[in-house]
XYZ file of C-alpha atoms in Angstrom:
569
model
C 30.993 -61.468 160.603
C 34.548 -63.862 161.397
C 36.414 -65.526 158.276
C 35.938 -68.931 157.599
C 39.455 -70.189 158.558
C 38.812 -68.269 162.049
C 35.558 -70.067 162.538
C 37.911 -73.221 161.890
C 40.535 -72.652 163.919
C 38.386 -71.595 166.855
C 36.180 -75.079 166.192
C 39.441 -76.649 166.273
C 40.781 -75.461 169.078
C 37.606 -76.797 171.439
C 36.709 -80.108 168.966
C 39.718 -81.039 167.863
C 40.931 -81.805 164.112
C 38.497 -84.165 163.078
C 36.172 -85.047 160.694
C 33.752 -84.393 163.514
C 34.525 -81.362 163.709
C 33.312 -80.775 159.355
C 29.409 -80.617 161.067
C 29.534 -77.446 163.712
C 32.335 -75.703 161.279
C 29.650 -75.751 158.177
C 26.893 -74.745 160.663
C 28.385 -71.876 161.979
C 29.684 -70.960 158.581
C 25.625 -71.510 157.249
C 25.206 -68.943 160.806
C 28.049 -66.209 159.724
C 27.085 -66.315 155.504
C 23.807 -68.182 155.124
C 25.891 -70.314 152.327
C 29.762 -72.461 152.221
C 31.048 -71.314 149.000
C 33.402 -72.715 146.703
C 36.703 -71.501 148.943
C 34.744 -71.995 152.323
C 35.136 -75.834 151.145
C 38.763 -75.133 150.112
C 39.883 -73.588 153.353
C 37.815 -76.374 155.223
C 39.543 -78.761 153.669
C 42.771 -77.220 154.045
C 41.885 -76.857 157.920
C 40.426 -80.391 158.979
C 43.058 -82.647 156.220
C 39.632 -83.748 154.179
C 39.485 -83.860 150.629
C 37.125 -80.885 149.123
C 35.377 -83.731 147.737
C 34.351 -85.014 151.507
C 33.131 -81.873 152.664
C 30.665 -81.182 149.013
C 29.146 -84.356 149.684
C 28.336 -83.101 153.486
C 27.938 -80.026 152.492
C 25.476 -80.201 150.056
C 23.575 -83.765 152.128
C 21.661 -81.296 154.438
C 18.572 -79.137 153.822
C 20.471 -76.444 156.061
C 23.326 -76.249 154.704
C 23.917 -74.643 150.761
C 26.462 -74.202 148.948
C 24.191 -71.416 146.511
C 24.356 -68.364 147.869
C 21.232 -66.983 149.977
C 19.510 -64.240 151.608
C 20.812 -62.156 154.453
C 17.198 -63.664 155.968
C 16.051 -67.057 154.745
C 12.683 -68.029 155.181
C 11.711 -71.404 155.688
C 7.817 -72.061 155.787
C 6.663 -74.953 156.843
C 4.554 -77.170 153.971
C 3.294 -79.993 156.244
C 0.080 -81.580 155.141
C -2.074 -79.825 158.777
C 0.221 -76.278 157.570
C -1.147 -76.616 154.511
C -4.685 -77.486 156.682
C -4.341 -74.057 158.400
C -3.441 -72.312 155.770
C -0.629 -72.063 154.859
C -0.939 -71.045 150.997
C -2.590 -67.597 152.408
C 0.957 -67.577 153.925
C 2.887 -68.148 151.001
C 0.792 -66.009 148.873
C 1.660 -62.899 151.296
C 5.398 -63.607 151.215
C 4.909 -63.775 147.388
C 2.983 -60.562 147.489
C 5.384 -58.340 149.493
C 8.618 -59.916 147.872
C 7.761 -60.483 144.567
C 9.384 -64.445 144.505
C 8.415 -67.336 144.226
C 9.634 -70.390 146.863
C 13.142 -71.351 145.622
C 13.573 -67.681 144.744
C 16.077 -64.809 146.227
C 15.257 -60.590 146.102
C 17.244 -58.972 143.755
C 18.376 -57.055 146.437
C 19.657 -60.590 147.740
C 17.410 -59.307 151.256
C 15.701 -62.142 151.636
C 15.598 -66.398 150.066
C 11.942 -67.837 150.222
C 12.131 -71.677 150.868
C 9.197 -74.219 151.491
C 10.754 -76.885 154.431
C 9.142 -80.433 155.421
C 7.380 -79.721 159.152
C 9.192 -78.018 161.934
C 7.526 -79.018 165.324
C 4.613 -77.149 165.561
C 1.963 -78.808 163.721
C -0.363 -77.967 166.847
C 0.379 -74.480 166.298
C 0.615 -74.236 162.262
C 0.941 -72.303 159.890
C 4.987 -71.641 161.193
C 8.148 -70.125 160.218
C 11.366 -69.789 160.414
C 13.252 -66.823 159.381
C 17.217 -67.760 160.077
C 17.297 -68.850 163.871
C 13.898 -66.740 164.506
C 10.854 -68.567 165.410
C 7.177 -67.450 164.285
C 3.997 -69.578 164.961
C 0.054 -69.239 164.832
C 0.158 -66.773 161.393
C -2.041 -64.777 160.120
C -2.228 -63.259 156.440
C -2.050 -59.605 158.929
C 0.771 -61.363 161.735
C 3.616 -62.388 158.406
C 2.586 -58.665 156.573
C 3.915 -57.281 159.636
C 6.984 -59.843 160.262
C 8.476 -59.431 156.229
C 7.829 -55.685 156.646
C 9.918 -55.390 160.693
C 12.916 -57.046 158.813
C 12.847 -54.643 155.636
C 12.851 -52.212 157.834
C 15.007 -53.475 160.229
C 12.913 -52.972 163.279
C 14.671 -55.230 166.383
C 11.836 -55.215 168.573
C 8.899 -55.099 166.513
C 11.183 -58.551 164.898
C 11.542 -59.375 168.955
C 7.670 -59.150 169.650
C 6.008 -61.286 166.930
C 8.931 -64.136 167.977
C 8.438 -67.688 169.501
C 10.651 -67.394 172.134
C 12.049 -70.646 174.313
C 10.098 -70.918 177.862
C 12.408 -73.307 179.611
C 11.971 -72.523 183.128
C 14.638 -71.041 185.510
C 13.540 -72.937 187.576
C 15.523 -76.711 187.800
C 12.567 -78.430 185.619
C 9.339 -76.562 185.115
C 5.754 -77.632 185.320
C 3.439 -74.797 182.866
C 2.254 -77.688 181.365
C 1.319 -75.396 178.364
C 0.644 -78.015 175.931
C -2.233 -78.937 177.852
C -5.074 -78.179 176.244
C -8.627 -78.767 177.510
C -10.324 -81.053 179.704
C -10.543 -84.474 178.664
C -13.946 -86.383 178.749
C -12.672 -89.077 180.251
C -12.838 -91.906 177.101
C -9.336 -92.253 177.094
C -7.162 -92.707 180.390
C -4.327 -89.867 181.384
C -1.221 -90.512 182.856
C 0.915 -87.666 184.230
C 4.469 -88.966 184.050
C 6.305 -86.640 182.591
C 5.325 -83.264 183.252
C 3.932 -84.108 187.059
C 5.234 -81.764 189.594
C 7.327 -84.376 191.244
C 10.189 -83.117 189.023
C 12.905 -83.277 191.298
C 15.761 -84.635 188.896
C 18.208 -84.177 191.548
C 16.632 -86.330 194.088
C 15.750 -89.118 191.288
C 18.757 -89.103 190.063
C 20.604 -89.339 193.279
C 18.157 -92.418 194.381
C 18.436 -94.128 191.052
C 21.928 -94.224 191.180
C 21.945 -96.298 194.257
C 20.381 -98.802 193.065
C 22.642 -102.325 191.990
C 23.250 -102.008 188.080
C 22.177 -105.361 187.488
C 19.212 -105.404 189.369
C 18.184 -101.859 187.421
C 18.380 -103.562 183.902
C 16.566 -106.757 185.102
C 13.708 -103.872 186.757
C 13.946 -102.318 183.068
C 13.070 -105.187 181.039
C 10.574 -106.551 183.624
C 8.906 -103.024 182.882
C 7.806 -103.635 179.280
C 9.684 -100.166 178.449
C 9.725 -100.395 174.918
C 11.242 -97.117 173.051
C 8.644 -94.185 172.537
C 10.802 -92.918 168.892
C 8.304 -95.569 166.987
C 10.650 -98.464 166.319
C 9.576 -100.041 170.238
C 12.979 -101.729 170.858
C 12.878 -103.133 174.587
C 15.028 -100.151 176.682
C 16.277 -102.624 179.502
C 17.932 -105.189 176.660
C 19.231 -102.168 174.802
C 21.164 -101.132 177.777
C 21.560 -104.093 178.792
C 24.091 -105.133 175.731
C 25.447 -101.745 176.350
C 26.587 -102.437 179.434
C 27.585 -106.303 178.316
C 29.811 -105.042 175.768
C 33.667 -104.698 176.109
C 34.960 -100.984 175.810
C 36.930 -98.759 178.277
C 34.678 -95.740 175.949
C 31.492 -95.681 175.522
C 28.292 -93.368 174.815
C 24.924 -92.618 175.442
C 22.741 -90.299 173.433
C 19.412 -89.102 173.234
C 17.607 -88.371 169.603
C 15.979 -85.186 169.400
C 15.895 -85.155 165.607
C 11.562 -85.866 165.509
C 11.213 -85.156 161.984
C 8.332 -87.070 161.692
C 5.706 -84.726 160.132
C 3.017 -84.270 162.636
C 5.235 -84.643 166.346
C 6.069 -82.382 168.399
C 6.025 -84.126 171.680
C 10.067 -84.077 171.726
C 10.408 -80.541 171.528
C 7.605 -79.481 174.036
C 9.603 -81.746 176.477
C 12.783 -80.377 176.248
C 10.930 -77.066 176.580
C 9.298 -77.675 180.205
C 11.288 -80.365 181.619
C 15.091 -80.491 179.941
C 16.437 -80.949 183.379
C 14.814 -84.953 183.240
C 15.564 -86.173 180.109
C 19.243 -84.875 181.098
C 19.014 -87.036 184.422
C 17.512 -89.738 182.002
C 20.686 -89.532 180.272
C 23.025 -89.843 183.532
C 21.226 -92.633 184.932
C 21.962 -94.167 181.050
C 25.628 -93.443 181.537
C 25.856 -94.975 184.918
C 24.092 -98.376 184.068
C 26.260 -99.327 180.607
C 29.521 -97.003 182.193
C 28.886 -94.503 179.609
C 31.535 -91.146 180.757
C 30.151 -88.768 177.628
C 26.608 -88.353 176.619
C 25.054 -85.784 173.450
C 21.918 -85.106 172.516
C 21.180 -84.461 168.578
C 19.114 -81.371 168.442
C 17.195 -80.835 165.288
C 18.062 -78.223 163.293
C 14.712 -77.194 163.044
C 14.976 -76.310 166.947
C 17.428 -74.298 166.684
C 15.334 -71.315 168.398
C 15.891 -73.276 172.085
C 19.244 -74.235 171.473
C 20.903 -71.777 174.129
C 18.804 -71.810 176.609
C 18.873 -75.320 176.831
C 22.321 -74.814 177.158
C 22.082 -72.963 179.888
C 19.994 -75.815 181.458
C 22.496 -78.403 180.544
C 25.281 -76.544 181.881
C 23.427 -76.792 185.022
C 22.938 -80.325 184.718
C 26.034 -81.733 183.930
C 27.129 -79.634 187.233
C 24.314 -81.601 189.140
C 26.400 -84.390 187.305
C 29.554 -83.563 189.366
C 27.868 -83.128 193.119
C 26.243 -86.544 192.452
C 29.888 -87.909 191.861
C 29.241 -88.812 188.810
C 32.229 -89.236 185.286
C 29.445 -88.350 182.923
C 28.837 -85.124 181.126
C 26.209 -84.704 178.141
C 26.821 -81.996 175.018
C 24.461 -81.012 172.725
C 24.991 -81.546 168.820
C 22.963 -79.937 166.085
C 21.801 -81.420 163.315
C 21.152 -79.828 159.987
C 17.913 -80.697 158.478
C 17.487 -84.474 157.561
C 14.840 -86.225 158.362
C 16.914 -89.439 157.955
C 18.989 -88.458 160.866
C 16.344 -89.961 162.966
C 17.530 -93.017 162.772
C 20.219 -94.122 164.386
C 23.269 -95.148 163.013
C 22.373 -92.189 159.898
C 21.727 -89.458 163.284
C 26.023 -91.910 163.822
C 27.143 -91.346 160.881
C 25.709 -87.326 160.748
C 27.547 -86.668 164.369
C 30.931 -87.855 162.993
C 30.846 -85.267 160.229
C 29.733 -87.480 157.704
C 26.176 -87.273 155.103
C 23.536 -88.953 157.721
C 23.755 -91.941 154.886
C 22.221 -95.138 157.429
C 24.879 -97.831 158.205
C 24.344 -101.648 157.265
C 23.779 -104.228 160.671
C 24.967 -105.746 162.144
C 26.879 -104.927 164.295
C 23.829 -102.450 165.973
C 24.906 -99.293 167.632
C 25.299 -101.031 171.080
C 28.382 -103.410 170.527
C 29.417 -100.228 167.803
C 28.399 -97.204 167.876
C 29.538 -93.347 167.796
C 33.251 -93.654 167.035
C 33.175 -97.365 166.601
C 31.894 -97.686 170.876
C 29.454 -98.757 172.291
C 26.142 -96.348 172.183
C 23.113 -96.663 173.863
C 20.729 -94.107 171.470
C 17.186 -93.675 173.318
C 14.020 -91.498 171.969
C 13.830 -88.109 174.357
C 10.858 -89.537 176.082
C 12.540 -92.882 176.780
C 15.441 -91.704 179.059
C 12.732 -90.051 181.085
C 10.559 -92.647 181.522
C 13.836 -94.753 182.608
C 14.595 -92.472 184.948
C 10.848 -92.844 186.418
C 10.691 -96.542 186.401
C 14.226 -96.476 188.854
C 11.705 -94.977 191.053
C 8.531 -96.054 190.963
C 10.004 -99.931 190.188
C 8.555 -101.694 187.212
C 5.581 -103.170 188.576
C 3.455 -99.718 189.361
C 4.654 -99.075 185.476
C 3.078 -102.333 184.543
C 0.298 -101.160 186.447
C -0.822 -98.675 183.259
C -1.136 -99.754 179.324
C -1.838 -103.196 178.755
C 0.779 -106.497 178.706
C 1.955 -105.705 174.993
C 2.228 -102.331 175.938
C 3.209 -101.382 179.081
C 3.162 -97.692 180.791
C 2.127 -94.324 178.959
C 3.577 -92.337 176.410
C 3.615 -88.515 175.146
C 0.421 -88.520 171.933
C 0.854 -84.996 170.024
C -2.574 -84.692 168.426
C -3.227 -81.786 165.130
C -5.151 -81.335 162.344
C -9.161 -81.595 162.931
C -9.281 -81.461 166.204
C -10.331 -79.245 168.656
C -7.658 -80.121 171.461
C -4.694 -79.225 170.025
C -1.618 -80.376 172.024
C 0.340 -83.033 174.035
C -1.107 -84.920 176.406
C 0.131 -88.327 177.884
C -2.104 -91.266 177.556
C -2.258 -94.624 178.531
C -1.666 -97.141 175.676
C -3.582 -100.049 174.417
C -6.844 -97.718 173.931
C -9.192 -98.378 170.916
C -8.783 -95.515 168.217
C -12.547 -95.051 168.771
C -12.270 -94.226 172.346
C -9.390 -91.754 171.127
C -11.629 -90.044 168.650
C -14.461 -89.183 170.642
C -12.474 -87.288 173.323
C -9.811 -85.737 170.799
C -12.104 -85.521 166.925
C -14.404 -82.564 165.820
C -17.233 -84.907 165.571
C -16.603 -86.003 161.702
C -13.266 -87.502 161.962
C -13.144 -89.611 158.859
C -9.662 -90.497 159.214
C -6.469 -90.862 161.341
C -2.885 -90.957 160.519
C -1.583 -92.798 163.741
C 2.607 -92.616 163.677
C 3.290 -89.708 161.331
C 3.477 -89.630 157.263
C 5.580 -93.108 158.408
C 2.498 -94.459 159.949
C -0.638 -96.270 159.077
C -4.220 -94.000 158.403
C -7.077 -95.626 159.605
C -10.557 -95.184 158.019
C -13.779 -94.282 160.110
C -15.225 -98.120 160.075
C -12.264 -99.515 161.915
C -11.767 -96.771 164.523
C -13.404 -99.467 166.967
C -11.307 -102.480 166.157
C -7.941 -100.094 165.978
C -5.510 -100.307 169.071
C -3.278 -98.068 169.746
C -0.439 -99.926 170.862
C 2.142 -102.303 170.113
C -0.496 -105.090 169.790
C -2.139 -102.892 166.973
C -0.729 -100.452 165.075
C 1.792 -97.967 167.666
C 2.840 -94.636 166.911
C 5.958 -92.320 167.886
C 3.604 -90.180 168.848
C 2.096 -88.106 166.335
C -1.772 -88.364 165.968
C -3.316 -86.209 162.994
C -7.043 -86.624 162.454
C -8.571 -84.886 159.425
C -12.752 -84.777 158.925
C -15.267 -85.367 155.752
C -13.969 -82.326 154.477
C -9.796 -83.176 153.483
C -8.909 -84.685 150.359
C -7.307 -88.711 151.513
C -5.401 -87.704 147.819
C -3.944 -84.569 149.034
C -2.746 -85.522 152.384
C -0.960 -89.050 150.435
C 0.437 -86.293 147.544
C 2.246 -84.726 150.394
C 2.926 -87.496 152.580
C 5.023 -88.426 148.984
C 6.475 -84.964 147.949
C 7.786 -85.074 151.373
C 8.661 -88.600 151.536
C 10.696 -88.312 147.952
C 12.312 -85.062 149.306
C 14.023 -86.512 152.785
C 15.228 -90.212 151.019
C 19.006 -89.849 151.788
C 19.179 -91.346 147.799
C 21.659 -94.101 149.000
C 19.727 -97.309 148.246
C 17.434 -97.816 144.737
C 14.029 -98.579 146.227
C 13.614 -95.639 148.242
C 14.997 -93.619 146.287
C 13.935 -94.554 142.999
C 10.010 -95.866 144.277
C 9.617 -92.463 145.871
C 9.696 -90.608 143.172
C 8.018 -93.503 141.200
C 5.171 -93.641 143.785
C 4.886 -89.360 143.637
C 4.716 -89.257 140.116
C 2.603 -92.382 139.520
C -0.019 -91.178 141.694
C -0.056 -87.829 140.147
C -0.479 -89.781 136.677
C -3.505 -91.721 137.671
C -5.071 -88.589 139.134
C -4.553 -86.520 135.471
C -6.055 -89.779 133.992
C -2.686 -90.372 132.144
C -2.655 -93.879 133.872
C -5.287 -96.220 134.350
C -6.695 -96.744 137.931
C -5.147 -100.331 137.466
C -1.668 -98.803 137.363
C -2.331 -98.380 141.160
C -1.220 -102.696 141.667
C 1.791 -101.496 140.036
C 2.208 -98.852 142.327
C 0.869 -101.445 145.154
C 3.625 -103.978 144.587
C 5.887 -101.467 144.366
C 5.417 -100.521 148.055
C 6.137 -103.761 149.259
C 9.381 -103.673 147.536
C 10.582 -100.894 148.483
C 9.308 -102.670 152.572
C 11.469 -105.482 151.902
C 14.428 -103.678 149.886
C 15.575 -100.420 151.927
C 17.408 -100.289 153.027
C 16.327 -98.076 156.775
C 13.214 -96.906 158.110
C 12.737 -94.596 156.071
C 12.068 -96.618 152.770
C 10.514 -99.193 154.163
C 7.703 -96.850 155.984
C 6.697 -95.502 152.887
C 4.107 -98.439 152.026
C 2.128 -97.469 155.250
C 0.968 -94.904 154.779
C 0.744 -95.812 150.536
C -0.808 -98.966 150.981
C -4.080 -97.810 153.742
C -4.631 -94.846 152.209
C -5.038 -96.362 148.806
C -7.085 -99.128 149.830
C -9.098 -97.087 152.204
C -9.926 -94.240 150.211
C -9.112 -95.550 146.710
C -11.924 -93.475 144.946
C -10.387 -90.257 146.126
C -7.300 -91.106 144.560
C -8.904 -92.161 141.378
C -11.878 -89.703 140.868
């Protein structure tokens, strides 16, 4: 085990003595000893010339960092609504029975700490859990028992046999399509741009960088491509603003912090075709004039980090071979849903609490290190690369005039076909449910917890796209056996825990909504109190600083209004 001062010296030597080194240092301390002590904080403060208060503020913000002593093995059991539906409570009972501890507690010998955590990116294969950096999916009580006993006995071979490994191919690109389960009937239009066999990213990037930069930006704008992370900002305009910005120093950031419940498409992309992502980032760097790129990988995906770094080294060499002055490195998140917001992500990369910035200025003019920065979703970079090769008009043959192209959908819940599917935008929710439902679908949550819950009676009139209900990819299906009160309760608990606390409307509002629905359900408050809560959610939508607080009203209002009888009775 490395001493903290040694960790500081090692990271500062590679990354420099700046606040940006703080997150890698804290992450390495956690990896070595599972908690950050008061002495660690003082050592880090001295090593980086920062105040202990700054170190403590950052260390206590992220769920994967902790200043309280933890066990040698930290169990993080996913508690998302899909995990609950698929048997999470039974797994919890097994862990509690074997270790004699409840969530939030540690064993007397300090060998295990048991925590519950929000969505970890495996809604298609729940229940799931992390033990330190080891990933386990599709848990059963029997399988969980064997896993815990293997850790107790120290049987590394048995532990290894249960782990889920990164499946990144040894080739420059994979074409395993492991996540595409089953055949489609034809009710929705399939596409195959992300995982297609034609995935020679070197050849595509080589052809793309020969296009005139201004002409390509015009093509990107003409294509109608909008950000595939959920916000839907026109990609071509974002690249145009960054290219036009006057600065010798610019950056490209790939936002791989997909913390939205029910979303796991970026995980699959990074497992199967990471080279396409890196090539798309390099294309962006070439177009806007950036020499440095970063992939911000969510902390819950630490299990794939080493394999991803190996593939990245190959891509960086590929860029050199093409004569591009562009290099990418990976920065790890540490468990904060709010860092999916682009300015909060930048704050995290700069070694700070992941609190959203005021806008303007926007990242395209003043982002990372206050320099022009393009931040796009994992999927968006691939589509930009594809458009460079097929052209805007071809791309626009898919989807609709308002929602051009296709996108990846993360499908989970009450469905016989969980997984990731690339579908054209603009389909009706009725067609989607006909394809992916179980014959008894009463509601679909479009866009994750921050999206909208659509009831059965509105399926035919609901378009999945920017002219209807846009989605970052999460599609959670619920049948008539599910309690929509339980669904809403799970979402509100999620928002309450994930609010960064920076602004009052979100910090207080999430708690009030959570406590309010509980009070109504227990008859402590009358159903008329729902009107007050709905008004509060509207205030949050207007007054919250970032998308987290602003989007709480989406699921709250849609579930309360469409399933009021399940909330009240």
